[in-house]
Coordinates of C-alpha atoms and ligand atoms in Angstrom, one line a residue:
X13 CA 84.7 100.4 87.4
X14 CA 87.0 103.8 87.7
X15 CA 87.1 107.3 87.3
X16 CA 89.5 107.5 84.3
X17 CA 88.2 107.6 80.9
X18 CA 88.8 109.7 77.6
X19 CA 86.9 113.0 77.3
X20 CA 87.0 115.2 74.2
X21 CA 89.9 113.1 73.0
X22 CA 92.1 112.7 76.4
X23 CA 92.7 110.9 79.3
X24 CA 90.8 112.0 82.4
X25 CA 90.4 111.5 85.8
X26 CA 87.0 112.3 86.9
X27 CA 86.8 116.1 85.8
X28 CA 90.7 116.5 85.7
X29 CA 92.8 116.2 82.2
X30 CA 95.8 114.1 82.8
X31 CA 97.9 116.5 80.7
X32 CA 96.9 119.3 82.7
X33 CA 98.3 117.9 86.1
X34 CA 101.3 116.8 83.9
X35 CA 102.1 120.2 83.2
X36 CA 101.8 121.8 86.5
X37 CA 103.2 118.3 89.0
X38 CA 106.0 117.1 85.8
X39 CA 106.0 113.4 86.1
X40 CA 106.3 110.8 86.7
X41 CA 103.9 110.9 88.9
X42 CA 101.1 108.5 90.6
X43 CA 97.8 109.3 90.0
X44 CA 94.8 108.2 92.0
X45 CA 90.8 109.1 92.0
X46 CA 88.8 110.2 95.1
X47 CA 85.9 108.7 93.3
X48 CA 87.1 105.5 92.7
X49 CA 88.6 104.6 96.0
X50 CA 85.2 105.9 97.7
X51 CA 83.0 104.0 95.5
X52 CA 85.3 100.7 95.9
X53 CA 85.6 100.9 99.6
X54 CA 81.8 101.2 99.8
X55 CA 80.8 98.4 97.5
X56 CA 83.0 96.0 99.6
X57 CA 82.0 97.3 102.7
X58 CA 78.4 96.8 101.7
X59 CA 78.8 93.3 100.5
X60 CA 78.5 92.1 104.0
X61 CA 75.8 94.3 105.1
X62 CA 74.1 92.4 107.9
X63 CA 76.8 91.1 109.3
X64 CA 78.9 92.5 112.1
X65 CA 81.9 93.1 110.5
X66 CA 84.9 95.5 110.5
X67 CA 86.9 95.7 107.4
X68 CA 90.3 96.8 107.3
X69 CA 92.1 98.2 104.8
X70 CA 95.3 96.7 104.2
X71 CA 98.0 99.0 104.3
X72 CA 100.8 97.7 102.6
X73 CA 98.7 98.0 99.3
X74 CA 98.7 101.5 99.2
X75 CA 99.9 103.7 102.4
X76 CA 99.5 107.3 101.7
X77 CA 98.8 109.7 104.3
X78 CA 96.0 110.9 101.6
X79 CA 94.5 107.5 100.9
X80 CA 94.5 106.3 104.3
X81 CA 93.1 109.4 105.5
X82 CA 90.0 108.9 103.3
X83 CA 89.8 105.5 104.2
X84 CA 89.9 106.4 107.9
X85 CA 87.0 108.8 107.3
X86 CA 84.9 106.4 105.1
X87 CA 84.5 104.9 108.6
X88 CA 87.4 101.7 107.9
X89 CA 89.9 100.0 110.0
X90 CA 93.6 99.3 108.9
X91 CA 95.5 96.1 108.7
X92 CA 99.3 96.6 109.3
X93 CA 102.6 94.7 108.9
X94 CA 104.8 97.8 110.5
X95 CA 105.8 99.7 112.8
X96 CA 106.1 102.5 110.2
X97 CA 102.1 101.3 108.8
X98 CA 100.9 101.7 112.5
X99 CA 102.5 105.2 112.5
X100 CA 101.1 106.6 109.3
X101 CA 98.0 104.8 110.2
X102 CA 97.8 107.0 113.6
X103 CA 98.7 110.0 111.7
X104 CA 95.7 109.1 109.2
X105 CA 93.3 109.3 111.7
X106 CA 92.3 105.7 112.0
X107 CA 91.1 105.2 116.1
X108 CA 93.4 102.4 117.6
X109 CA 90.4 99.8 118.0
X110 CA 90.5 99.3 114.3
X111 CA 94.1 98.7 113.9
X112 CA 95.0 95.0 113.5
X113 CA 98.6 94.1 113.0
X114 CA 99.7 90.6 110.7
X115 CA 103.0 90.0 109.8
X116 CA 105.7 86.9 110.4
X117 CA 108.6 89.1 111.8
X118 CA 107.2 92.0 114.6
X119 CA 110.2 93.3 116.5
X120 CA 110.2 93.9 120.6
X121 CA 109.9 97.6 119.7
X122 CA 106.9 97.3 117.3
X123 CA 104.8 94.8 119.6
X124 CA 105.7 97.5 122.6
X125 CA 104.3 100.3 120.1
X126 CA 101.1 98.4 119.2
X127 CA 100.4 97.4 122.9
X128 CA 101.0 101.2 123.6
X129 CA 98.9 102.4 121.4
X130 CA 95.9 99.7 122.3
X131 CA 95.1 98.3 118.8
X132 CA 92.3 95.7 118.2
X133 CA 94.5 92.4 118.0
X134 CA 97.9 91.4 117.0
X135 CA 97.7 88.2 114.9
X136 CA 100.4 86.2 116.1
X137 CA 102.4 83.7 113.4
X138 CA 104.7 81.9 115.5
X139 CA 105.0 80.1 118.8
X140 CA 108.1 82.1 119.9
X141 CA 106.1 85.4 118.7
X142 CA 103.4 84.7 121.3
X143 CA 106.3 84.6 124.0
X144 CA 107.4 87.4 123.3
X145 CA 103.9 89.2 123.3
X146 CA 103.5 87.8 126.3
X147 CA 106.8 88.7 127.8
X148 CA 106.1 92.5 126.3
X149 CA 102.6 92.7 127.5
X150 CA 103.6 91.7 131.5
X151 CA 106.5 93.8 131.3
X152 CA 103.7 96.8 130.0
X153 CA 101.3 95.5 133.0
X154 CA 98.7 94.9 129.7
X155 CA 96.7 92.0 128.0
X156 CA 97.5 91.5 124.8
X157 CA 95.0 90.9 122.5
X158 CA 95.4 88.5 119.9
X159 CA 94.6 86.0 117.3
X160 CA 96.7 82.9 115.9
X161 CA 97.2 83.3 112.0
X162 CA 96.3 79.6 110.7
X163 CA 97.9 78.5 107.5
X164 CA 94.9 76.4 106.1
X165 CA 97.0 75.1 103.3
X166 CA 94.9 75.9 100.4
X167 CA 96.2 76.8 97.0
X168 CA 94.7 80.2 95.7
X169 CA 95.6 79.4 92.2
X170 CA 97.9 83.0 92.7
X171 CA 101.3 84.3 91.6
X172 CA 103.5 82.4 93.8
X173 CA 105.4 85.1 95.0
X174 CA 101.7 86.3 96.7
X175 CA 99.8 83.0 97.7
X176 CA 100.7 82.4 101.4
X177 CA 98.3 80.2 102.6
X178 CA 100.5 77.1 101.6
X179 CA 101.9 74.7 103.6
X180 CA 105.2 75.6 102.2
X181 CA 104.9 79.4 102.9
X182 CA 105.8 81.2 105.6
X183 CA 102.7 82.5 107.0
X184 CA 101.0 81.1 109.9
X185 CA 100.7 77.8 111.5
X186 CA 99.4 74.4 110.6
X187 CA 96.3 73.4 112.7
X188 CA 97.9 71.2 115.0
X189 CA 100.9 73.8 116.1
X190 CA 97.6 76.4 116.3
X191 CA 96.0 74.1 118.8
X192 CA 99.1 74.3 120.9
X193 CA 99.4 78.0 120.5
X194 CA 96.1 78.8 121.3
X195 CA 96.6 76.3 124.7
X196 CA 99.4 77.8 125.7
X197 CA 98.1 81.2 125.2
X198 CA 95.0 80.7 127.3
X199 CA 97.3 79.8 130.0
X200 CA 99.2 83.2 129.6
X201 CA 98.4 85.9 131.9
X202 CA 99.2 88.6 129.8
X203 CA 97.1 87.2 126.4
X204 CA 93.6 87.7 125.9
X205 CA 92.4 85.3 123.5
X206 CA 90.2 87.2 120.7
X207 CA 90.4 85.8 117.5
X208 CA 91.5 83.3 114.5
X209 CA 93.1 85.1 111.5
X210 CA 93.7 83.5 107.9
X211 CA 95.1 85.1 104.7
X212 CA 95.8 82.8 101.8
X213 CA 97.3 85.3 99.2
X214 CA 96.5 88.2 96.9
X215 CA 95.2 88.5 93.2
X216 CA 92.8 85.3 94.1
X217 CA 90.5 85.7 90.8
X218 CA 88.1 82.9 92.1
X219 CA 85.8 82.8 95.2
X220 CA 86.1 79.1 96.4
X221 CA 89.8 79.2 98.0
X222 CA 88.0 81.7 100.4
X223 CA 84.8 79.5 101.1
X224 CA 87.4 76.5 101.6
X225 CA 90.0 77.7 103.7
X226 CA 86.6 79.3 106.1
X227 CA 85.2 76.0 106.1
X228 CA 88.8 74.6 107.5
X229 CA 88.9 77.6 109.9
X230 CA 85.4 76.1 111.3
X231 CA 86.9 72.7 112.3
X232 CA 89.2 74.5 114.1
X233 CA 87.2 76.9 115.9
X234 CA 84.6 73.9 117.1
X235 CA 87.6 72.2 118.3
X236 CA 88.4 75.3 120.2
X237 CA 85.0 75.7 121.8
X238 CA 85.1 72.2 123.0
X239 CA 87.9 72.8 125.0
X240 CA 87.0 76.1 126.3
X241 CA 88.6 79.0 124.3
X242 CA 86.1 81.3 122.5
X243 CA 86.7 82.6 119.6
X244 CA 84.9 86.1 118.9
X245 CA 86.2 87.3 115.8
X246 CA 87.4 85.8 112.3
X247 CA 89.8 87.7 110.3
X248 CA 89.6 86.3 107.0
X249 CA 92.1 88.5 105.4
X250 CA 92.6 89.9 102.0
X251 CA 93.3 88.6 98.6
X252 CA 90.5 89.3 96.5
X253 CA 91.7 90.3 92.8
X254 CA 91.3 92.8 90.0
X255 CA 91.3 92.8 86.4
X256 CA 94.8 94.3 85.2
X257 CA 94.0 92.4 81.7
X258 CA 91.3 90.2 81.0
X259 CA 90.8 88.5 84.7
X260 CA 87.4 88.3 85.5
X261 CA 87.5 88.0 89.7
X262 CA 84.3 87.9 91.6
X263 CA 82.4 90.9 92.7
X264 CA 82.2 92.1 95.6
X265 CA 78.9 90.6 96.1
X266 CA 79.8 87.2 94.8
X267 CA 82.9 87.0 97.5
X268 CA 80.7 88.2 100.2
X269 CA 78.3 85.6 99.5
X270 CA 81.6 83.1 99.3
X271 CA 82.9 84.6 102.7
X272 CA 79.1 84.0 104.1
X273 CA 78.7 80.4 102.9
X274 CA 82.5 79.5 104.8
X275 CA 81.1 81.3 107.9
X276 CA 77.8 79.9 108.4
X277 CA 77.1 78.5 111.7
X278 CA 80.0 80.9 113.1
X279 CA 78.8 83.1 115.6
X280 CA 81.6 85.9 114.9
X281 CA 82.6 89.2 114.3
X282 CA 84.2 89.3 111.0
X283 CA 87.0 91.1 110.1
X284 CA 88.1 91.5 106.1
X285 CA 91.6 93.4 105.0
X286 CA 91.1 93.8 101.5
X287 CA 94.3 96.3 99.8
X288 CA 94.1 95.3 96.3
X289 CA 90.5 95.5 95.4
X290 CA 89.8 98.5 96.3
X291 CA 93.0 100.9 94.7
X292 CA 93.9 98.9 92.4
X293 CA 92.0 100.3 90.0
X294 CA 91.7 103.7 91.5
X295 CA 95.6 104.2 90.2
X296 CA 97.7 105.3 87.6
X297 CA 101.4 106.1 87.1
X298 CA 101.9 108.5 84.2
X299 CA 105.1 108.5 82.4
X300 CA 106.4 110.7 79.8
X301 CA 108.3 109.2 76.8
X302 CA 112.0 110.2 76.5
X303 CA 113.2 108.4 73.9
X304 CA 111.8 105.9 71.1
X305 CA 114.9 103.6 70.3
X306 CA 115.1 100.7 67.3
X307 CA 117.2 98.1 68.7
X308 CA 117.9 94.8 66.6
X309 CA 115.7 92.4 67.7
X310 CA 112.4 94.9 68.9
X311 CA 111.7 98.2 69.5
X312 CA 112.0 100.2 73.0
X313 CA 110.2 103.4 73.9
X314 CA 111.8 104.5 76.8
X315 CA 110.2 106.7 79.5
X316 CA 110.7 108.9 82.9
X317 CA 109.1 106.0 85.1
X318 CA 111.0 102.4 85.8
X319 CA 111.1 99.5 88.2
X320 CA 112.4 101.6 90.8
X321 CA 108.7 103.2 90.7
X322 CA 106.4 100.6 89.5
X323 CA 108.1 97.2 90.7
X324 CA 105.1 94.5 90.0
X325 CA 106.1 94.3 85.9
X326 CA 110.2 93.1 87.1
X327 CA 109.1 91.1 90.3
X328 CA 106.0 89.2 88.9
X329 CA 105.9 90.0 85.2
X330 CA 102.6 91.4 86.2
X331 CA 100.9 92.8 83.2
X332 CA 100.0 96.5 83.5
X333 CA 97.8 98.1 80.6
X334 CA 99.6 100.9 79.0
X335 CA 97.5 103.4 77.2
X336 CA 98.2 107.1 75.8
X337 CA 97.1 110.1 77.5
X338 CA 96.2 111.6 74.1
X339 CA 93.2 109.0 73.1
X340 CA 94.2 110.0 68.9
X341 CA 97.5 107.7 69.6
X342 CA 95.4 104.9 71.1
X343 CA 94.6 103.2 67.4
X344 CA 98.0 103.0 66.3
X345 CA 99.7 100.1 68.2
X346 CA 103.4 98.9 67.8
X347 CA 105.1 95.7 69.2
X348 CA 107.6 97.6 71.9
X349 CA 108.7 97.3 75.4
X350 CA 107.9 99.8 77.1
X351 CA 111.1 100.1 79.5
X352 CA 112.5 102.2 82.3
X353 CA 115.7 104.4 82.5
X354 CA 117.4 102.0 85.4
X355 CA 120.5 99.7 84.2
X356 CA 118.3 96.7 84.7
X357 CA 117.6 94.0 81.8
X358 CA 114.4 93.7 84.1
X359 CA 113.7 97.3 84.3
X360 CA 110.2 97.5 81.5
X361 CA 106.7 98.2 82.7
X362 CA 105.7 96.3 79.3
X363 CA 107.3 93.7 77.5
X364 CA 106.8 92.1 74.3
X365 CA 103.3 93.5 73.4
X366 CA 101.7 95.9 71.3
X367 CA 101.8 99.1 73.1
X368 CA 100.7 102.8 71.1
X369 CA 102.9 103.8 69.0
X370 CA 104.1 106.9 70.9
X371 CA 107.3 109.6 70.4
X372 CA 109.3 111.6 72.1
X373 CA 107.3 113.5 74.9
X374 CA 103.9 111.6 74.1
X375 CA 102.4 110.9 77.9
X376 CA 102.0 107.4 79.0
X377 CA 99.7 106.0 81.8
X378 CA 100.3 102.7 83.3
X379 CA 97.1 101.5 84.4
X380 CA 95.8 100.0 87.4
X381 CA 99.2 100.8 89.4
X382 CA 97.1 101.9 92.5
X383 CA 98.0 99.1 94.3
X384 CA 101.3 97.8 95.3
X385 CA 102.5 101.0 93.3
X386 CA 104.0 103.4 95.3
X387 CA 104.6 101.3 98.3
X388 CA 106.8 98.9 96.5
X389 CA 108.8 102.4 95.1
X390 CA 112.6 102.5 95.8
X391 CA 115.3 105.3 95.6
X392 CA 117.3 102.5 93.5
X393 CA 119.9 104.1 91.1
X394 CA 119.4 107.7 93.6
X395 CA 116.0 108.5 91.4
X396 CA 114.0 110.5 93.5
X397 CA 110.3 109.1 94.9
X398 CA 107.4 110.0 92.0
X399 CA 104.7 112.4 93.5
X400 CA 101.2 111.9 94.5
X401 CA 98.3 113.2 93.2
X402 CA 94.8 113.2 94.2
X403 CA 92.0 114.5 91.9
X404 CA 88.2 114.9 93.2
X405 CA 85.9 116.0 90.9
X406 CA 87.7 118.8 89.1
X407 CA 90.2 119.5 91.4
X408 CA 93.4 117.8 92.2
X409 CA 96.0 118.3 94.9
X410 CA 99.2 117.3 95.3
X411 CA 99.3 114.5 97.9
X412 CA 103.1 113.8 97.9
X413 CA 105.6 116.6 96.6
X414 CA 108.1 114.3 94.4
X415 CA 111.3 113.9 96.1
X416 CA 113.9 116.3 96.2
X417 CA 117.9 115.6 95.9
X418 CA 118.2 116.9 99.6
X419 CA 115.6 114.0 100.4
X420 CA 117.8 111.3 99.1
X421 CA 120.9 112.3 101.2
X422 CA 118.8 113.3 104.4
X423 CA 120.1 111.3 108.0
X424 CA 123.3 110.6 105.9
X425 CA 126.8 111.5 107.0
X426 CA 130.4 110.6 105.8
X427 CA 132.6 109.9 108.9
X428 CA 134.7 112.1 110.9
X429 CA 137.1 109.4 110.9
X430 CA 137.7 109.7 107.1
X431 CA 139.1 112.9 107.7
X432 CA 142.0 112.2 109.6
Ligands
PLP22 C1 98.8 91.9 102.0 C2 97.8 91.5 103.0 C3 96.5 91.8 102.8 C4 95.9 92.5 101.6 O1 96.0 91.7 100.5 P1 95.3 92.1 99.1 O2 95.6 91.0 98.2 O3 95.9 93.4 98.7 O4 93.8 92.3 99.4 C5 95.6 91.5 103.8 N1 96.1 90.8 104.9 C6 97.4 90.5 105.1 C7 97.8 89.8 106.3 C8 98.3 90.8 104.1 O5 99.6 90.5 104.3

């Protein structure tokens, strides 16, 4: 369910015409609804009424000062991978104790900056990264607080760019190598022992790959008990997917029933980091069409947006709904890609489909782009960043002012030494 619809024969968000914040922002431009993310953060959220829980959003999904800031309000945690997530997180307004920070490759200087700042727990991926906590959190004169990311080597059924809970992926550790961390860790002055963590991979469209990696979690954490090392929360990460297309992934409801069933008999605090499922949908990026081009073998409507600011379509061949703002265009449909302006072959945001038949300066939105949109955006072939809007009701606001050519030379130089 989301916020933008057709009204009196064009696209909307909530109250707002899409054309109207065309005019005024120029595009491309990322769109997003107040509505949407609100009412999505607070079904999740409510799913596991009852139980005591903390769920954190997951940054990397969407990190706008904006977005976060309204999650941080809505009363949510974060779930970071960065340095530069902890920062913007800080800046959002999220408190400290809800920060929790995953991620296979944490610097010295971004452990230092999350034991400075005091977050809830680092979740720690590798033997050598606990060391290092450890050797960062005496030098600090702090305990660290942590959990051990286990790799319960189930298959999500996923993209295999985004399932990581294999035991081919990088993530985590194998039980056995766990059991050693958590040992060693108990015996480490500077470690305080707080949690297990898990995440087995994103756009998971089925609930049992969460029940059955919980369930494998469980062994673990009985085998724990037995030997004397508590464990007081359970992050079960993120994952849970959308429908970009014609996936039908559990509701909230179902997954917290699924996430229930796998903890049962755990006497926990919970901890959830979903990104996806909750902007997803709450998203658009809205292109302009500059040219519509008859090439020999199909037909290409080129527009003002490309990989460089929707990147899912070129790395996963994720499908992306394209529909017209103006709703009269959306009956006529022609077999086009839909492709971007960089000097890529992969460079479409829709390939081989029927897609409305649109012309020069007809306004595009690419659905469901509010996740993994603008955080996966580059400056790739110098195009400046798209801006940010925010609509509420029937106002919008300008979130993030679209880059400027200053911006993409700022902190560069060309070397004195090349003017000798
Ligand atoms: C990316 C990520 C998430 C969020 O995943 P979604 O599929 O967007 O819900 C949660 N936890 C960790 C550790 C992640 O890396």
């Amino acid at each position: 369910m989301h916020h933008f619809e057709y009204r009196n024969g064009e696209l909307h968000c909530e109250e707002v015409a899409v054309k109207a914040i065309a005019k005024a922002v120029g595009t491309p431009f990322y769109l997003y609804s107040h509505a949407t993310l609100k009412r999505h953060y607070e079904a999740f959220e409510g799913a596991f009424e009852g139980l005591d829980r903390m769920v954190c959003f997951s940054a990397k999904a969407n990190s706008s000062l904006a977005v976060l800031a309204l999650f941080a309000r809505l009363g949510s945690g974060l779930d970071i991978v960065s340095g530069g997530e902890l920062y913007r997180g800080l800046k959002a307004g999220f408190a400290p104790s809800r920060i929790v920070y995953s991620g296979v490759g944490k610097t010295a200087e971004e452990i230092d900056y999350a034991l400075e700042t005091g977050i809830f727990m680092l979740n720690i991926e590798s033997p050598e990264e606990l060391e290092l906590v450890n050797q960062r959190a005496k030098q600090m004169g702090v305990r660290a607080p942590i959990a051990v990311r286990v790799n319960p080597d189930v298959d999500p059924q996923t993209h295999p760019y985004i399932s990581t809970g294999l035991k081919k992926n990088k993530f985590g550790m194998d039980r056995e190598t766990a059991i050693t961390v958590y040992k060693s860790a108990h015996a480490m002055e500077n470690i305080a022992i707080k949690g297990i963590d898990c995440h087995i991979g994103s756009q998971i469209t089925t609930a049992a790959p969460f029940r059955d990696a919980l369930l494998r979690l469980k062994g673990l954490i009985e085998e724990l008990a037995a030997q004397d090392i508590p464990i007081e929360v359970v992050d079960v990460g993120g994952g849970l997917g959308i429908t970009y297309q014609d996936e039908a992934p559990p509701e909230p409801q179902e997954y917290g029933r699924a996430i229930r069933e796998g903890l049962a008999g755990i006497d926990a605090r919970v901890v959830l980091e979903p990104g996806r499922v909750i902007v997803g949908n709450a998203g658009v990026l809205v292109t302009r069409a500059l040219y519509r081009k008859a090439g020999e073998a199909k037909d290409f409507i080129v527009v003002d947006a490309g990989m460089n600011d929707l990147l899912r379509p070129s790395l996963y061949d994720a499908f992306h709904d394209v529909r017209p703002v103006d709703e009269s265009l959306a009956a006529s449909r022609v077999m086009a890609d839909v492709v971007g302006p960089i000097c890529e072959t992969g460079d479409f945001l829709s390939r081989d489909r029927l897609v409305p038949d649109v012309r020069q300066d007809h306004l595009l939105a690419v659905m469901s782009a509010g996740a993994y949109g603008f955080t996966m955006s580059s400056n790739y072939c110098s195009r400046r960043r798209a801006a940010e809007v925010m609509v509420q009701g029937d106002r919008f606001e300008v979130v993030r002012r679209r880059q400027t050519y200053d911006d993409l030379v700022a902190g560069e130089t060309i070397p004195a030494f090349m003017e000798d």
